[in-house]
PDB file of C-alpha atoms in Angstrom:
ATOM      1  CA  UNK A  10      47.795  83.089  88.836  1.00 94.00           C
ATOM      2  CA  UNK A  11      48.683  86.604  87.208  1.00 96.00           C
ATOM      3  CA  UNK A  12      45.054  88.824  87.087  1.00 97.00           C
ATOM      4  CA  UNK A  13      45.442  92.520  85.939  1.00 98.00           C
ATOM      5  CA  UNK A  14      42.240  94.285  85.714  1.00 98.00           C
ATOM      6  CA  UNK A  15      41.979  97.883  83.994  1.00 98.00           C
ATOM      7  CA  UNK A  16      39.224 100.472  85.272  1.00 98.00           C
ATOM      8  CA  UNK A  17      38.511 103.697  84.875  1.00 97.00           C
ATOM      9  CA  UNK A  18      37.719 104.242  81.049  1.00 97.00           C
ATOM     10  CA  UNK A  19      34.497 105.646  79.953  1.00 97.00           C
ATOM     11  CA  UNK A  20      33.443 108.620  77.941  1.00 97.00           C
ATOM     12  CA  UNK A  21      34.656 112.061  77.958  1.00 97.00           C
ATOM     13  CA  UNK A  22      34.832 114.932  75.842  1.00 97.00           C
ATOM     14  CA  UNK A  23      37.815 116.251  74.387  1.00 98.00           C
ATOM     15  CA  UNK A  24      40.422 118.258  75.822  1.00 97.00           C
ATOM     16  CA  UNK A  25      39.702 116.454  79.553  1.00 98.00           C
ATOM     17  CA  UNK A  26      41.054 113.997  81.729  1.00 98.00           C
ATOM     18  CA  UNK A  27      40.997 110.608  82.933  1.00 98.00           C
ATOM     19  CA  UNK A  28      42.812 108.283  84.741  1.00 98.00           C
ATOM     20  CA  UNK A  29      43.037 104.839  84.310  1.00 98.00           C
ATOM     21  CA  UNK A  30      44.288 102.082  87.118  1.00 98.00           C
ATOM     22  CA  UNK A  31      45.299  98.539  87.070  1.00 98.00           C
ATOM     23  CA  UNK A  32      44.825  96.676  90.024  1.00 98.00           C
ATOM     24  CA  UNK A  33      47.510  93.677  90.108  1.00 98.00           C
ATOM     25  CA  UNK A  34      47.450  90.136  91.755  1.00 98.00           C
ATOM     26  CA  UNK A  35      49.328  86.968  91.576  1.00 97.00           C
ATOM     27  CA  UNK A  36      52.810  88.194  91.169  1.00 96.00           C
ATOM     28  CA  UNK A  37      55.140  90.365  93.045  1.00 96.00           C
ATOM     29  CA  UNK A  38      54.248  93.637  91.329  1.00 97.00           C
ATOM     30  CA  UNK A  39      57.105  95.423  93.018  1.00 97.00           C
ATOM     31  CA  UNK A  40      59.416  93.059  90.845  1.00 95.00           C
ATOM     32  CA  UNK A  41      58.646  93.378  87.455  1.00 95.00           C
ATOM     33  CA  UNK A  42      58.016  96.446  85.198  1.00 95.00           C
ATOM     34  CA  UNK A  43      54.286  97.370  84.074  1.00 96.00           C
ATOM     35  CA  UNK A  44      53.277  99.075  80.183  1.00 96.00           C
ATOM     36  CA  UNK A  45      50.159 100.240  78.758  1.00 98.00           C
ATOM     37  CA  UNK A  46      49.103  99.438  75.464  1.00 98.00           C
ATOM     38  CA  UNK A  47      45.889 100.470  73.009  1.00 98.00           C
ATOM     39  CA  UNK A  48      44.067  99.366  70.586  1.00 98.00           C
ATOM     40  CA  UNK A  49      41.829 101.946  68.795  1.00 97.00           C
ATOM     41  CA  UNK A  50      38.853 100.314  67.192  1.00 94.00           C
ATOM     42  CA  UNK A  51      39.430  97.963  64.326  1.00 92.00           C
ATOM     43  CA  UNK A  52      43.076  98.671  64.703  1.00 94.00           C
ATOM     44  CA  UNK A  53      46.273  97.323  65.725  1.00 95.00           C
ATOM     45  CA  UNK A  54      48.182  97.616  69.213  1.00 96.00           C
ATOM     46  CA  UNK A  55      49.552 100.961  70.061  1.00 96.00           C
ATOM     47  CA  UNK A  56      52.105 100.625  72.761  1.00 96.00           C
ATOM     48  CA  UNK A  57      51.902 103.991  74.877  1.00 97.00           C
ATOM     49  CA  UNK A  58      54.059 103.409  77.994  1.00 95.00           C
ATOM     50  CA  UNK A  59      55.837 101.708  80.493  1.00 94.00           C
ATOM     51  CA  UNK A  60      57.534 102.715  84.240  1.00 94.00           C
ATOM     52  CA  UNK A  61      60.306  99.958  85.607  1.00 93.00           C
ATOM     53  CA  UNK A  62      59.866  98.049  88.793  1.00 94.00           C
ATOM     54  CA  UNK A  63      60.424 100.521  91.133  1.00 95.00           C
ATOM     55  CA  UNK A  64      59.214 103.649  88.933  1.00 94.00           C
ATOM     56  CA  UNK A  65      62.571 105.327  88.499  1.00 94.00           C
ATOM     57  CA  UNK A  66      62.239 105.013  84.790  1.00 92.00           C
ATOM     58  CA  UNK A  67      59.731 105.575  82.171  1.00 93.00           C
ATOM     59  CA  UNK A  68      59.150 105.587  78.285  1.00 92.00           C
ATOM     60  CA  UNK A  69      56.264 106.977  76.436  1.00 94.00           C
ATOM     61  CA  UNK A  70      55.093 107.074  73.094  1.00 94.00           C
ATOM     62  CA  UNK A  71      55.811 110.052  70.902  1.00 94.00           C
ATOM     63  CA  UNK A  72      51.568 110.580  70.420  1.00 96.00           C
ATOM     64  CA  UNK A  73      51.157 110.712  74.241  1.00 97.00           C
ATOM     65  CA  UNK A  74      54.455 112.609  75.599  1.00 97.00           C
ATOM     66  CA  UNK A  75      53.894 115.387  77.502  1.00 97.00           C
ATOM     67  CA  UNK A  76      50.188 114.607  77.875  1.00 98.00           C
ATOM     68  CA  UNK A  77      50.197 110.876  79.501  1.00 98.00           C
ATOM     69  CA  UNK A  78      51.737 110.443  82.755  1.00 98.00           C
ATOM     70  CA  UNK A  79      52.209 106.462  83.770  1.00 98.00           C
ATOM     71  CA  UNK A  80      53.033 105.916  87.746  1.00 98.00           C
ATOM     72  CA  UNK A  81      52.888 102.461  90.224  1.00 98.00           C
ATOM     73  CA  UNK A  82      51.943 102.003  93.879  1.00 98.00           C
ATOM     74  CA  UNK A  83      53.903  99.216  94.736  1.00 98.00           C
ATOM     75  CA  UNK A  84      52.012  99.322  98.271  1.00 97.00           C
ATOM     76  CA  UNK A  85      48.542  99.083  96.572  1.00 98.00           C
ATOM     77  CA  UNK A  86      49.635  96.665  93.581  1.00 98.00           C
ATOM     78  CA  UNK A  87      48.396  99.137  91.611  1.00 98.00           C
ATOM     79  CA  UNK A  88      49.461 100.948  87.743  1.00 98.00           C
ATOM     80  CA  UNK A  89      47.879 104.097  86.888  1.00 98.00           C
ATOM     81  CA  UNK A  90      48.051 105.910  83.270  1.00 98.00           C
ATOM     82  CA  UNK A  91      47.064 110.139  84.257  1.00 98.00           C
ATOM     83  CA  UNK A  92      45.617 110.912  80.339  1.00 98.00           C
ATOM     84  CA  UNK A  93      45.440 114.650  80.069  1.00 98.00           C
ATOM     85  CA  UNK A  94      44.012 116.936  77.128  1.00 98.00           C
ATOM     86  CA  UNK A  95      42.595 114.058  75.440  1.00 98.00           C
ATOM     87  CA  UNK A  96      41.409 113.871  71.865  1.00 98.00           C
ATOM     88  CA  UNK A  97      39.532 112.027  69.590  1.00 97.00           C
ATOM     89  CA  UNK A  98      42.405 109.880  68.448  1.00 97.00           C
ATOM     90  CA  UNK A  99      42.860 108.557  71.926  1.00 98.00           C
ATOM     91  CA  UNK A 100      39.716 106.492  71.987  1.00 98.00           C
ATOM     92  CA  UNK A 101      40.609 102.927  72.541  1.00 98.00           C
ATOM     93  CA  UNK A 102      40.734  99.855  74.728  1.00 98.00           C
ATOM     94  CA  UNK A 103      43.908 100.641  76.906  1.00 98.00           C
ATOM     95  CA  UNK A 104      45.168  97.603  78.549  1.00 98.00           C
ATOM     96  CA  UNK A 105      47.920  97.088  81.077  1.00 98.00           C
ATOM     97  CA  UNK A 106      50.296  94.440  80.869  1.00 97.00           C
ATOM     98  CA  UNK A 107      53.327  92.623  82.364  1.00 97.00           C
ATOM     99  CA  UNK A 108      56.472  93.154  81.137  1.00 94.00           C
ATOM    100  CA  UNK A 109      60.053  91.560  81.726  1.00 85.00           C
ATOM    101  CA  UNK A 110      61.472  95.290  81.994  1.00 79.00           C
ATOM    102  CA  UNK A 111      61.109  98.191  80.285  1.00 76.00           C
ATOM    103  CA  UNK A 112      62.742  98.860  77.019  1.00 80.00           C
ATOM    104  CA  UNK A 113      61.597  95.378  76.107  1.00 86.00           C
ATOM    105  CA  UNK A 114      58.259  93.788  74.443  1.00 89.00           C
ATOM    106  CA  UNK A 115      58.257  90.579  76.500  1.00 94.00           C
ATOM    107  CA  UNK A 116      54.501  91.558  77.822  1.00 96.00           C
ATOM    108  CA  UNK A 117      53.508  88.367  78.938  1.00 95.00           C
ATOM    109  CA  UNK A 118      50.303  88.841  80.769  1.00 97.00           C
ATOM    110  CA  UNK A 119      47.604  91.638  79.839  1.00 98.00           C
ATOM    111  CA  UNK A 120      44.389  92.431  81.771  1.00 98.00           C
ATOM    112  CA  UNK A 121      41.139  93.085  79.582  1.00 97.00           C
ATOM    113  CA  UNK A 122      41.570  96.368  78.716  1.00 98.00           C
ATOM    114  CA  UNK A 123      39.053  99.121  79.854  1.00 98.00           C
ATOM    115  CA  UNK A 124      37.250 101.643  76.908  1.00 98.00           C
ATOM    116  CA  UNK A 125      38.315 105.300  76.855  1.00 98.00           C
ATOM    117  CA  UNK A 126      35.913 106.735  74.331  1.00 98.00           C
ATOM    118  CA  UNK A 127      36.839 110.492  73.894  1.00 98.00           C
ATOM    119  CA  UNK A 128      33.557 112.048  72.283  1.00 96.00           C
ATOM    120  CA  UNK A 129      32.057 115.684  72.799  1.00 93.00           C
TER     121      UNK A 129
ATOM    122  CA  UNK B  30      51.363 102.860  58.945  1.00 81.00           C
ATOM    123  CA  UNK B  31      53.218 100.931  61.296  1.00 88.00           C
ATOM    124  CA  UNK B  32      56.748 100.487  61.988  1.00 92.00           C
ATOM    125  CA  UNK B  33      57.230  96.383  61.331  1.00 97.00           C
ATOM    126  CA  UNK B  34      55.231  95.585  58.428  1.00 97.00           C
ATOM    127  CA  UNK B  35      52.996  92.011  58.355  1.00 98.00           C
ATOM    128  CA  UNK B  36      51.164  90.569  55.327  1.00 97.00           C
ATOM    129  CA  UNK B  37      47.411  91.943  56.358  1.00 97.00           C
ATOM    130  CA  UNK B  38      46.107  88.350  55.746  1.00 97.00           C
ATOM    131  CA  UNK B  39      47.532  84.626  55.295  1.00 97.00           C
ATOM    132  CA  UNK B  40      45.502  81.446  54.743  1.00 96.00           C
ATOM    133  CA  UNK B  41      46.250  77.860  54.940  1.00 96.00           C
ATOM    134  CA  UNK B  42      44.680  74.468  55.096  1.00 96.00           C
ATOM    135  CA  UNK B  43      43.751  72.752  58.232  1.00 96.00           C
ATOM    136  CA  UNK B  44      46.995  70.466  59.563  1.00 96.00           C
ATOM    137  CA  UNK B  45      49.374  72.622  57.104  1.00 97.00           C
ATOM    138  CA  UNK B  46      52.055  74.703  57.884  1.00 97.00           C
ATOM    139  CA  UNK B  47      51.867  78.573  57.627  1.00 97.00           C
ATOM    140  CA  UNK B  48      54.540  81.779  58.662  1.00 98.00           C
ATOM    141  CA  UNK B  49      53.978  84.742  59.163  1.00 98.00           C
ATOM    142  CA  UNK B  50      56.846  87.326  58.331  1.00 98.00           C
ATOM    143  CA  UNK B  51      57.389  90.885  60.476  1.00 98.00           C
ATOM    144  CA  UNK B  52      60.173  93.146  58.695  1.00 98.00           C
ATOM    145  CA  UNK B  53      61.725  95.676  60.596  1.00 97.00           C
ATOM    146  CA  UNK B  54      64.814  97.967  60.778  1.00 97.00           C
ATOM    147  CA  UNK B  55      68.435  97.754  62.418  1.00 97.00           C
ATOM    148  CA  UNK B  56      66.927  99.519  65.529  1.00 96.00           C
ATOM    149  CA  UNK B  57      64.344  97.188  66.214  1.00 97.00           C
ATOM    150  CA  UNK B  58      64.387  93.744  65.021  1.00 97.00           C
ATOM    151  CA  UNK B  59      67.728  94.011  63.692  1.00 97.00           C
ATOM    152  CA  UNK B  60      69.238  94.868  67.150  1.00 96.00           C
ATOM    153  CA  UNK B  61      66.400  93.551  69.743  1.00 96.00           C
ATOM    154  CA  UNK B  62      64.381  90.730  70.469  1.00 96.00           C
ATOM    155  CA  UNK B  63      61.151  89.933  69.053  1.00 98.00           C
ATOM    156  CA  UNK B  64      57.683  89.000  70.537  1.00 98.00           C
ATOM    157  CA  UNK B  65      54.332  87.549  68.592  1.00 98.00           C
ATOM    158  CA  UNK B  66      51.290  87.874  70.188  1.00 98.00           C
ATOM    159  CA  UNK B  67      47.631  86.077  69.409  1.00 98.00           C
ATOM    160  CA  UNK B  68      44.862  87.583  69.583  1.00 98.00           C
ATOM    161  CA  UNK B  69      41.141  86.772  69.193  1.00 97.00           C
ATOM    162  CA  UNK B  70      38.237  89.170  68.140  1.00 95.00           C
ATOM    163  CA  UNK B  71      37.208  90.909  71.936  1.00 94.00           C
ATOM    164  CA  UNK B  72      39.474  89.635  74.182  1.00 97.00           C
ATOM    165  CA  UNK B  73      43.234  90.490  75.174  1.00 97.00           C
ATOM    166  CA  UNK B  74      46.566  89.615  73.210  1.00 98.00           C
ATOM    167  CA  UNK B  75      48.209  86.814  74.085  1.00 97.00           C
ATOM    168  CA  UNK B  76      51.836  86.187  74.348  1.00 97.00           C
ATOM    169  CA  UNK B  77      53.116  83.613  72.516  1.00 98.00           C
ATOM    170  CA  UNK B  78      56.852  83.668  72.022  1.00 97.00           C
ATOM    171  CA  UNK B  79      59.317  85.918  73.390  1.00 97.00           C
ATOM    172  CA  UNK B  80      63.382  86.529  72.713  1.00 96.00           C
ATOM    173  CA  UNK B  81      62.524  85.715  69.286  1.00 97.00           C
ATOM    174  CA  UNK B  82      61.976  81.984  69.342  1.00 97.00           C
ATOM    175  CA  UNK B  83      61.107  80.982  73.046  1.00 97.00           C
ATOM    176  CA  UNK B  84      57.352  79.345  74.174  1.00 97.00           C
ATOM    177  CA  UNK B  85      55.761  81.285  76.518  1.00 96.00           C
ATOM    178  CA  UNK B  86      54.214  78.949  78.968  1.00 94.00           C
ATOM    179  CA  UNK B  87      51.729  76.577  77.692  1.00 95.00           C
ATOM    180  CA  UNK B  88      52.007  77.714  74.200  1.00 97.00           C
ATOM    181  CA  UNK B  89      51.807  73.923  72.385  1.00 97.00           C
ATOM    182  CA  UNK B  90      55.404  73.730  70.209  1.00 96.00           C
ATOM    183  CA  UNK B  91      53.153  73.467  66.827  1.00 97.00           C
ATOM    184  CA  UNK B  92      54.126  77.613  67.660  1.00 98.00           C
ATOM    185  CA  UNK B  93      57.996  78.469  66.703  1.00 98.00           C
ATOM    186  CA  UNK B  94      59.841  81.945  66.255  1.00 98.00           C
ATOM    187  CA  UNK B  95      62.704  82.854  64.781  1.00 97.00           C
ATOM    188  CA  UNK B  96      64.941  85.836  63.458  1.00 98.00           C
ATOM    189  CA  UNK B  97      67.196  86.748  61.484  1.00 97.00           C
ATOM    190  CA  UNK B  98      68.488  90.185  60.681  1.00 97.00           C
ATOM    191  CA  UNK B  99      65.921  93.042  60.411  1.00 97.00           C
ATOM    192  CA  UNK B 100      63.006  90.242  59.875  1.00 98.00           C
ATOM    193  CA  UNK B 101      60.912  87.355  62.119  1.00 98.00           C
ATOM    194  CA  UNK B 102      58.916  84.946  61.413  1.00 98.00           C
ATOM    195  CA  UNK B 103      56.486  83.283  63.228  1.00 98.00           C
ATOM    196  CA  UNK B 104      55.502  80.074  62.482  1.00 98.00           C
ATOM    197  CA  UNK B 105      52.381  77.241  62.962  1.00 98.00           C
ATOM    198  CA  UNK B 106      52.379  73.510  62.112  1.00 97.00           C
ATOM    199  CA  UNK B 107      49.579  71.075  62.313  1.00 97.00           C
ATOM    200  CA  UNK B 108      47.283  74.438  61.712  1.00 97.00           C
ATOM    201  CA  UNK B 109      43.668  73.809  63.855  1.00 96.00           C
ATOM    202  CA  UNK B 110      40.533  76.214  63.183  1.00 96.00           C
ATOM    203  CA  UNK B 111      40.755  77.047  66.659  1.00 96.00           C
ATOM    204  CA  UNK B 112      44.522  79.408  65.452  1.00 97.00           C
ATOM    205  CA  UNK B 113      42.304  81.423  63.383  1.00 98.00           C
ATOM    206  CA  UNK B 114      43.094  84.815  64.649  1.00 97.00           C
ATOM    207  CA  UNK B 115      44.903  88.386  64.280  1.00 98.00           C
ATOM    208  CA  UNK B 116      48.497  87.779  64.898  1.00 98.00           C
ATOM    209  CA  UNK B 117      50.732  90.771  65.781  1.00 98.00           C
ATOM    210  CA  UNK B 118      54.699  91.167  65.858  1.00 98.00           C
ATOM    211  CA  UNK B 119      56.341  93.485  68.090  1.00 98.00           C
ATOM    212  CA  UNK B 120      60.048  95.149  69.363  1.00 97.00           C
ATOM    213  CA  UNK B 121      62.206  97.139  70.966  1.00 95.00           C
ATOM    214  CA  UNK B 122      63.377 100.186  68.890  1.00 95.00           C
ATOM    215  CA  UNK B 123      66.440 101.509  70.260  1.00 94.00           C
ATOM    216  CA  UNK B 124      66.418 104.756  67.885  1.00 94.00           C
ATOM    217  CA  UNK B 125      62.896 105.872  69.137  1.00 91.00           C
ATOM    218  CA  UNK B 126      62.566 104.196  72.705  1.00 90.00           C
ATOM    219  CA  UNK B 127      59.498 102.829  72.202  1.00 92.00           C
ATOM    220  CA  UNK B 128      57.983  99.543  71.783  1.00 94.00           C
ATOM    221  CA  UNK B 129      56.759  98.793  68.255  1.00 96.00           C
ATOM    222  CA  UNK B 130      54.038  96.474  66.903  1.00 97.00           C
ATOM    223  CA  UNK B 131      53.127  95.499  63.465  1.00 97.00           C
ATOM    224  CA  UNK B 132      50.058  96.024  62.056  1.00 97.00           C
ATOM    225  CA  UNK B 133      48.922  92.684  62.412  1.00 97.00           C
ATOM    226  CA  UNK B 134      47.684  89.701  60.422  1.00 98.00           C
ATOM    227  CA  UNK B 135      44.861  87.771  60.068  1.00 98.00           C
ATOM    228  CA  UNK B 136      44.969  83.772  59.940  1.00 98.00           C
ATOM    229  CA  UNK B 137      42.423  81.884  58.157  1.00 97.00           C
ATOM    230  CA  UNK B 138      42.395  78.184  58.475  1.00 96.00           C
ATOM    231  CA  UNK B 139      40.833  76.760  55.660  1.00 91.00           C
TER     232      UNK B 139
END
């Protein structure tokens, strides 16, 4: 069966980095296109990215451009989400999820989510 | 404020009927398809239709979706205390390539 399981997260103070991986099993990972969603606290979903099946293409949120970077090892079954100059208003559960291709929001499986608490 | 809008709340007696609306725009609903998601307090959404109206897999057919123009509904018969939950909408937007979710609502069973 699908299993996607976030790690990474944790505390960090603002204007640092982090970066967040999702280790993927029970599917063929190189076949299907990966996103990253959050979920502040109390809040609604935030979708923040997504990279294609093979990592030629990517979207990203407006609130993360330029500061996110989302990449796939298709040799490792592995998503990563590079979060750079962080800020308060990134503090959520991110979780990864997977998707029917990008440009879509068929996400049908999601891992846990891990807990990026930005804090000085 | 989020770009599909949901009713925050909905309520309904145990083994009614309830739906749950999502409005959106020509460049999202009104253009791609539509997904609703469940979701309980601490744990991980859950994906219940897809395309608008399809079952994802093992999703009991008391669960329906459908569309039509720049809105979706999502609807629940023979409503069970175990569908209380947050229920979110989401889409394609082709005008600002990004997925978009609604802001969720909450299900009370009565």
């Amino acid at each position: 069966q699908v299993h996607l399981v976030e790690s990474g997260g944790g505390v960090v103070q603002p204007g640092r980095s982090l970066r967040l991986s999702c280790a993927a099993s029970g599917f063929t990972f190189r076949n299907y296109a990966m996103h990253w969603v959050r979920q502040a606290p109390g809040e609604g979903l935030e979708w923040v990215a997504d990279i294609s099946f093979d990592g030629g293409n990517k979207f990203y949120a407006d609130s993360v451009k330029g500061r996110f970077t989302i990449s796939r090892d298709n040799s490792k079954n592995t998503l990563h989400l590079e979060m750079n100059s962080l800020t308060v208003e990134d503090t959520a559960i991110y979780y990864c999820s997977k998707g029917h291709g990008v440009a879509v929001a068929h996400l049908d499986f999601w891992g846990q989510g891990t807990l990026v608490t930005v804090s000085s | 404020q989020s770009v599909l809008t949901q009713p925050p709340s909905v309520s309904a007696a145990q083994r009614q009927k309830v739906t749950i609306s999502c409005s959106g725009s020509r460049s999202n609903i009104g253009s791609n398809f539509v997904s609703w998601f469940q979701q309980f307090p601490g744990t991980a959404p859950k994906l219940l239709i897809y395309d608008s109206d399809k079952r994802s897999s093992g999703i009991p057919d008391r669960f329906s979706g459908s569309k039509s123009g720049t809105s979706a509904t999502l609807g629940i018969t023979g409503l069970q205390t175990g569908d209380e939950a947050k229920y979110f909408c989401a889409a394609w937007d082709s005008s600002l390539n990004v997925v978009v979710f609604g802001g969720g609502t909450e299900l009370t069973v009565l």
